[in-house]
Coordinates of C-alpha atoms in Angstrom, one line a residue:
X17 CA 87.1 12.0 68.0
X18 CA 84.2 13.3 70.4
X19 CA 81.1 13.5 68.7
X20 CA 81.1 17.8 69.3
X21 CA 84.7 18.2 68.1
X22 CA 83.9 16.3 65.2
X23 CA 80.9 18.4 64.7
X24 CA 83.4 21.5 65.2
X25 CA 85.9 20.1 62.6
X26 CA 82.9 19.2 60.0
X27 CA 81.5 22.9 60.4
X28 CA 84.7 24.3 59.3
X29 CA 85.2 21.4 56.8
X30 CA 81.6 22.5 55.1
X31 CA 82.9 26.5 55.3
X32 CA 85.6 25.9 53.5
X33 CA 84.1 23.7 50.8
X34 CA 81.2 26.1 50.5
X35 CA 83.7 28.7 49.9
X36 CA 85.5 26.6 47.2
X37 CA 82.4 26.0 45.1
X38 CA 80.5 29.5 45.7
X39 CA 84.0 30.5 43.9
X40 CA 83.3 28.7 40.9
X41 CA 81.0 29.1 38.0
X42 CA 77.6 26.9 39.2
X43 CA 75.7 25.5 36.2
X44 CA 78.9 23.7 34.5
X45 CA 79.6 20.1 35.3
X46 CA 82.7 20.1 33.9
X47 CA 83.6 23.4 35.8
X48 CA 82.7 22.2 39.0
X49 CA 85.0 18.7 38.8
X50 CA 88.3 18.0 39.9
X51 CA 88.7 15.3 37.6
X52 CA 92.1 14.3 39.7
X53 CA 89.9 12.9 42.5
X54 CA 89.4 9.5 42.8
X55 CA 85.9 8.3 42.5
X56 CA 85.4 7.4 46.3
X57 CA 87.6 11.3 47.0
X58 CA 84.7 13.4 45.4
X59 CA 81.1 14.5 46.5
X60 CA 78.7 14.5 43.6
X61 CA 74.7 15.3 43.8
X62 CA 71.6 13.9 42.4
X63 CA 67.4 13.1 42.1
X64 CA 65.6 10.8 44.0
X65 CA 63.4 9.3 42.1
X66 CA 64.7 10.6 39.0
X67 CA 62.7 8.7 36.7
X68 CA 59.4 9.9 38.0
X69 CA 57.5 12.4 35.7
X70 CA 57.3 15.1 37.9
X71 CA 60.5 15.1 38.5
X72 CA 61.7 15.6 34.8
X73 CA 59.9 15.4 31.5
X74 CA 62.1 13.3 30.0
X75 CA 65.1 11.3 32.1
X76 CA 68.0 12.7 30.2
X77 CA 66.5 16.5 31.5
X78 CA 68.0 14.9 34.5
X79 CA 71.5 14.4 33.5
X80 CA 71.6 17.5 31.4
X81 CA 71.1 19.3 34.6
X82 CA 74.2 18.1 36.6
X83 CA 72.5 14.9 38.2
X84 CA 75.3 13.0 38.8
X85 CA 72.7 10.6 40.9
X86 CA 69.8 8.7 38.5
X87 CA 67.7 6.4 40.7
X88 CA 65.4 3.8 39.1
X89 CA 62.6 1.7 41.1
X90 CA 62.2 -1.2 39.6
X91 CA 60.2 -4.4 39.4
X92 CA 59.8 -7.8 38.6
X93 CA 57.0 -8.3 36.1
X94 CA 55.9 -12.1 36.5
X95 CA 54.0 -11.8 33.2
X96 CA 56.3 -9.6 30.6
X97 CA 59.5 -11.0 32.5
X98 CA 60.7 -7.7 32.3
X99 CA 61.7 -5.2 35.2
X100 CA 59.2 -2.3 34.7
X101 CA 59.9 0.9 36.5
X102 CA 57.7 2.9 38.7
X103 CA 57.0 4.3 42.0
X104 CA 53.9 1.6 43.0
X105 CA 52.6 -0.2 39.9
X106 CA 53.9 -3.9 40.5
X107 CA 52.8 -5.0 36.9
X108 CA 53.5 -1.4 34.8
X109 CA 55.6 1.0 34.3
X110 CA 55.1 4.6 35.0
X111 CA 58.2 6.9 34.5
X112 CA 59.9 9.6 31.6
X113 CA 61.7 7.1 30.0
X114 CA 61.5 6.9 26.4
X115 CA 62.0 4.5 23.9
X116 CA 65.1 5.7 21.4
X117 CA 68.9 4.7 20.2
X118 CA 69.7 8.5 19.7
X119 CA 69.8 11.7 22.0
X120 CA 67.5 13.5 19.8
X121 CA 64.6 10.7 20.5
X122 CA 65.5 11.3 24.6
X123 CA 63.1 14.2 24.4
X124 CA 60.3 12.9 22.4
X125 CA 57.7 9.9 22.2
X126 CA 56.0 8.0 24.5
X127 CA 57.1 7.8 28.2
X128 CA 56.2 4.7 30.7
X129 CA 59.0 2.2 29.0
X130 CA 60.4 -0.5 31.0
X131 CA 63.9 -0.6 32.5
X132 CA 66.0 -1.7 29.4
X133 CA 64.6 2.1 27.9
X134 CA 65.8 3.5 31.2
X135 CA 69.5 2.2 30.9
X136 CA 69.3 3.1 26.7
X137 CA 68.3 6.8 27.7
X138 CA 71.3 6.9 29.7
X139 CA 73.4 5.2 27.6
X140 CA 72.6 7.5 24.7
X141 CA 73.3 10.7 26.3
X142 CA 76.5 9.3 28.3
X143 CA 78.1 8.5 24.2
X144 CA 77.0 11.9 23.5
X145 CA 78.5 13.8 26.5
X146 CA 82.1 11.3 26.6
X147 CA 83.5 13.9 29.2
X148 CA 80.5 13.9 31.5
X149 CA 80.8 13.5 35.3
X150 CA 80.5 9.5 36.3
X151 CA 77.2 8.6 37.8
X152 CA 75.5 6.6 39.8
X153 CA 72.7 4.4 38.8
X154 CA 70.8 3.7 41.7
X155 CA 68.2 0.4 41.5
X156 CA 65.6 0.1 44.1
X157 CA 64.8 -3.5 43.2
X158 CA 61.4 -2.8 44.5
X159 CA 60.2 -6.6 45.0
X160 CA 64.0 -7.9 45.1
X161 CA 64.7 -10.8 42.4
X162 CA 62.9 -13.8 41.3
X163 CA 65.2 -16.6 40.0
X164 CA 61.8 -19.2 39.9
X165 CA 60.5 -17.5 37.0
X166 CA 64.5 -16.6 35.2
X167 CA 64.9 -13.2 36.4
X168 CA 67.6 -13.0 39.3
X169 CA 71.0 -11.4 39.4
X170 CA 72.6 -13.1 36.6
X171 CA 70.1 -12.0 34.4
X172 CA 70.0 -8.3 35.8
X173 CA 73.7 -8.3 34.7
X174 CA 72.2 -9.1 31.4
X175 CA 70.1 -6.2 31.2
X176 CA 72.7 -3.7 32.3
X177 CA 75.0 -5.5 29.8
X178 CA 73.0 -5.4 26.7
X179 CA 71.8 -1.8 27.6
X180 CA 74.9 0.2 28.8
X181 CA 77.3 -1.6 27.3
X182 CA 81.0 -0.8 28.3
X183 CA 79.6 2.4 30.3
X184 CA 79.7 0.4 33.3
X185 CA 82.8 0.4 35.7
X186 CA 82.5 -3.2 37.0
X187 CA 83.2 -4.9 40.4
X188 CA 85.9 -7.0 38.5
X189 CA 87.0 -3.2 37.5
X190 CA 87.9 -2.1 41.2
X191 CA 89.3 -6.1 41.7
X192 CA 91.6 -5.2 39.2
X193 CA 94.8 -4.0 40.4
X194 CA 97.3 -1.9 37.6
X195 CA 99.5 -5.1 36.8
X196 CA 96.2 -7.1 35.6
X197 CA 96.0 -9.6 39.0
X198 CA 93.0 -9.4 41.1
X199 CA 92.7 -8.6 44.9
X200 CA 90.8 -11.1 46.7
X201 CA 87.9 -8.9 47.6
X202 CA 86.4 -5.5 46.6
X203 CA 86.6 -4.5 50.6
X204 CA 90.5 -5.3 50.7
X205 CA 90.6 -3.2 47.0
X206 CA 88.4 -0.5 48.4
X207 CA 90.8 0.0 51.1
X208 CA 94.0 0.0 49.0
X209 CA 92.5 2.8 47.2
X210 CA 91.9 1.3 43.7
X211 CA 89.1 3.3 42.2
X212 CA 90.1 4.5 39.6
X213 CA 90.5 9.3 38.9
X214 CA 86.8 10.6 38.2
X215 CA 88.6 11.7 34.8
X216 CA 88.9 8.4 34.0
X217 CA 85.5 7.3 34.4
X218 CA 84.1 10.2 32.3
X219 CA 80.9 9.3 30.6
X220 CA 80.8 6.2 32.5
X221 CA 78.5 4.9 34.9
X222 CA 78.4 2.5 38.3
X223 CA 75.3 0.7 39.7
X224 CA 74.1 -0.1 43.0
X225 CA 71.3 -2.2 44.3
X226 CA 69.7 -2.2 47.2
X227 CA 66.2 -3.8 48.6
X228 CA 63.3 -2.3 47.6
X229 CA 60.1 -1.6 50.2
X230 CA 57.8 -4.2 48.7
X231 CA 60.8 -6.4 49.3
X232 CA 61.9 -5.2 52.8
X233 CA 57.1 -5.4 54.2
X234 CA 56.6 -8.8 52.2
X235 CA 57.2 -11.4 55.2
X236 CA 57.6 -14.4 52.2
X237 CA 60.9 -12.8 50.9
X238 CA 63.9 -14.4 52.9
X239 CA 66.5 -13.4 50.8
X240 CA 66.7 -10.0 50.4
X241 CA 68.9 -8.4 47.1
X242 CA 71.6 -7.2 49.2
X243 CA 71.8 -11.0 50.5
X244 CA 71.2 -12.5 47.3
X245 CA 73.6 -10.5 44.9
X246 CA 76.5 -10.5 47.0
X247 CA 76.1 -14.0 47.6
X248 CA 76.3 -14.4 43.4
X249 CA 79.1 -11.9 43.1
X250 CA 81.0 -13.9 45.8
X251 CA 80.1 -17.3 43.9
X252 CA 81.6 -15.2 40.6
X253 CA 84.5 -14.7 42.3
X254 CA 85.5 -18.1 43.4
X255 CA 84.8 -19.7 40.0
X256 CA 86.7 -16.8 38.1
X257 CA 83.7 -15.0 36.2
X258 CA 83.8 -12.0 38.2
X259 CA 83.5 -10.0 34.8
X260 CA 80.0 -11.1 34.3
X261 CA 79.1 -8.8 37.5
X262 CA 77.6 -5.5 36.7
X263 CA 76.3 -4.2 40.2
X264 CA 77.7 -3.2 42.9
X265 CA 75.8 -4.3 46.0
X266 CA 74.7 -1.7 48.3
X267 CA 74.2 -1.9 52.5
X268 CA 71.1 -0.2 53.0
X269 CA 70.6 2.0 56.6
X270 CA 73.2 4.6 57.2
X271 CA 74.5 3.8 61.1
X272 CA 78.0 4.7 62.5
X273 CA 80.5 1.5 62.7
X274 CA 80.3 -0.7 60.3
X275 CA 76.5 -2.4 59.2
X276 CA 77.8 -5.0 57.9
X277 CA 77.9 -6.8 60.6
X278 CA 74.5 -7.3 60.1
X279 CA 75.3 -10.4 57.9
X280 CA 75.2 -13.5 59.7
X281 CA 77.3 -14.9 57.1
X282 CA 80.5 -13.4 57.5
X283 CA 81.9 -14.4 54.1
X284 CA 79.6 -11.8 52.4
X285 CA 80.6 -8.6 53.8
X286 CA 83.9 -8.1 52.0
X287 CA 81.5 -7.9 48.9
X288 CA 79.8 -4.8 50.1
X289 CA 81.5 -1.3 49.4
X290 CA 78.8 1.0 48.5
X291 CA 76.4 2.3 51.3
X292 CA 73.2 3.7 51.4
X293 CA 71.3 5.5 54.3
X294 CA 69.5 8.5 55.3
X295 CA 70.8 11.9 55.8
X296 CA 70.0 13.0 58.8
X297 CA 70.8 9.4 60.0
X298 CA 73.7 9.6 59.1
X299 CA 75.4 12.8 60.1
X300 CA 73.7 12.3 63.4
X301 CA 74.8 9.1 63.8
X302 CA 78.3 9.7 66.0
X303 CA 82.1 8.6 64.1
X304 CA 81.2 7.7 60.4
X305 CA 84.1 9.0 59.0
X306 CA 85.9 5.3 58.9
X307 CA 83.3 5.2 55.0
X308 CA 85.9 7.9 53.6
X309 CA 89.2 6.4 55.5
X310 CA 88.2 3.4 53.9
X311 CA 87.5 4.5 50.6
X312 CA 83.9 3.1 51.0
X313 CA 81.1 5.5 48.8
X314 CA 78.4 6.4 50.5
X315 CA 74.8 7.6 48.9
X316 CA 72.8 9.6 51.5
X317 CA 69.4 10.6 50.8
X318 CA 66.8 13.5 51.8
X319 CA 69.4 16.0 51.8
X320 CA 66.9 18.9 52.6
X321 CA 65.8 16.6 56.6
X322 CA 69.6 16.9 57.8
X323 CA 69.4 19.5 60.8
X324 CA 68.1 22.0 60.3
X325 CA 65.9 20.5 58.1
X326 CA 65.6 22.9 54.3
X327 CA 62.8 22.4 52.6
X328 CA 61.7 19.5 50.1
X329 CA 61.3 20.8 46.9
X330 CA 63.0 24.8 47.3
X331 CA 65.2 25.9 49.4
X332 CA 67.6 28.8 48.7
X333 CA 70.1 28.3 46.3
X334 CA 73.3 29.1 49.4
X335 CA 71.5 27.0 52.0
X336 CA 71.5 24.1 49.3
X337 CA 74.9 24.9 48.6
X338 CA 76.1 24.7 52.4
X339 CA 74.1 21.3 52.9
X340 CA 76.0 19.6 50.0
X341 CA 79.0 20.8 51.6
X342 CA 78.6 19.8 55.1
X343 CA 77.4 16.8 53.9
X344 CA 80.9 16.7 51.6
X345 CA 82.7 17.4 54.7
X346 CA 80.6 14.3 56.4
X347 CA 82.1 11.8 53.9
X348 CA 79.1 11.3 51.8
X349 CA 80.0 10.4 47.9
X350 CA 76.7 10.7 46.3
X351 CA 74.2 13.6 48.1
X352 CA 70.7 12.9 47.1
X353 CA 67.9 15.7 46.8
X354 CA 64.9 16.4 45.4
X355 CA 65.9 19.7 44.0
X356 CA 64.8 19.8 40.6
X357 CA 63.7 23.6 40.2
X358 CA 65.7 26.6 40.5
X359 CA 67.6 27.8 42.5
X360 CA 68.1 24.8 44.4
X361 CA 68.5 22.8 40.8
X362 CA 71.9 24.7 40.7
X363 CA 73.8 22.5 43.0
X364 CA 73.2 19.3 41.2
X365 CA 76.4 19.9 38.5
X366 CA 78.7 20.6 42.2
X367 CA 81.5 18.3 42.9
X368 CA 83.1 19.0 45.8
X369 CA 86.2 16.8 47.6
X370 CA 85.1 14.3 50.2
X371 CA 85.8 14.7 53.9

């Protein structure tokens, strides 16, 4: 489709969604959902950055105001072993997660814990709201893995695993076709259409990885975490332990066609169904439409820069409303802002249909 009929057809597209949700009652999650969509048929909205302290309090502030997107920057601490969590600090962690098994302890104590506090805080508040929206766990692995010193993908999986629990819908979960065999790939299950209704994964969660900045500036690292997970979850596949996975790798830089080209090794690429890119990149970026006909999900970040750029931190509540829908009507899955106050707060509990 030319590039300014397309723009034509997504105008319209983003009217009409706009029209859908303004019709609705904003401030309800559950309101907003059409839990009949599939996962990869729905537009949901989140933070960036959502663990930092000046974004919320306390993490779970975050999911109890409609964030349907919770992205965690974390790191490789060569002395703890642990991945701390924090904007900078390669060796500390500096964030509103909390230390606590119950929803009550969410909202209290000391903040600055390391990842597996992250994952219990959203763990805790998913098994207290079993009917809220499925989210997205978003993991800037800031310095990518380190298998020298025991703490590469495998043992990520662990983390997630010991932390979430069976909150996680799995690679081996889309793999899964409804008479219990596998397809080959998550591309060729992506494309059949296999996720599963958002109602089903209600109070559930997915991860994605991508490379972090440290990772992408330090001229040492070779083998990026896109690279390196995929080329686990592929290994997983082949010697029938794909249940082990817990991540979904992610290709990072939003571009029309398909980026995964990008990978000399072609065997990898049928591993990669999430995508994550810029905005304005994006919906400037000529046909990407093929992420939605594919069933691909897409997260797209700083919302507020598409054109016309909105601001950062508080824009009107209807011009935040008409970006998550044109972005909807762009095929994005997962719009991420950084709209934490009112009004603009008010779109994060939207769900609108993709495309």
């Amino acid at each position: 489709m030319p590039t300014h009929s397309r723009r034509a057809a997504a105008a319209l597209s983003a009217v009409t969604a706009l029209t859908a949700a303004l019709a609705l009652q904003p401030g309800s999650a559950s309101a907003l959902d059409d839990g009949s969509l599939s996962l990869a048929a729905g537009t949901s909205v989140g933070v960036h950055n959502t663990y930092d302290q000046s974004a919320y309090t306390y993490l779970d502030q975050a999911l109890d105001a409609g964030s349907t997107l919770i992205e965690l920057d974390a790191w490789v601490n060569p002395f703890t072993h642990k991945w701390n969590v924090s904007h900078s600090n390669p060796i500390g962690s500096s964030n509103n997660c909390v230390q606590t098994s119950t929803l009550a302890g969410a909202y209290t104590g000391n903040r600055s814990q390391n990842l597996d506090s992250c994952l219990d805080d959203i763990r805790v508040w998913l098994q207290a709201h079993p009917t809220a929206n499925p989210i997205m766990i978003k993991l800037e692995l800031k310095s990518g893995f380190d298998q020298t010193i025991g703490m590469g993908p495998a043992e990520l999986d662990g983390y997630i695993k010991a932390n979430l629990g069976n909150l996680v819908y799995r690679p081996v979960d889309l793999l899964t076709k409804p008479d219990g065999s596998l397809y080959p790939d998550l591309d060729t299950a992506a494309k059949a259409g296999n996720w599963p209704s958002r109602s089903a994964l209600q109070g559930k969660a997915i991860v994605e990885a991508i490379p972090g900045t440290f990772e992408q500036g330090n001229p040492f690292d070779h083998l990026w975490t896109d690279v390196e997970y995929s080329t686990y979850l592929k290994g997983l596949a082949a010697s029938g332990t794909i249940s082990n996975a817990e991540i979904f790798p992610s290709v990072l830089g939003a571009q029309s066609g398909d980026p995964r080209t990008r990978y000399s090794d072609a065997t990898l690429r049928p591993w990669f169904v999430v995508f994550d890119g810029d905005a304005n990149t994006y919906v400037s970026d000529g046909n990407t439409e093929w992420y939605n006909a594919n069933h691909y999900l897409v997260v797209a970040t700083d919302a507020y820069d598409v054109t016309p750029a909105l601001s950062s931190s508080d824009p009107a509540l209807t011009d935040a409303q008409a970006r998550v829908a044109l972005l909807a009507s762009d095929s994005v899955s997962f719009v991420s802002t950084d709209w934490t106050t009112a009004p603009a707060n008010g779109v994060l509990p939207d769900v609108l249909p993709r495309g």
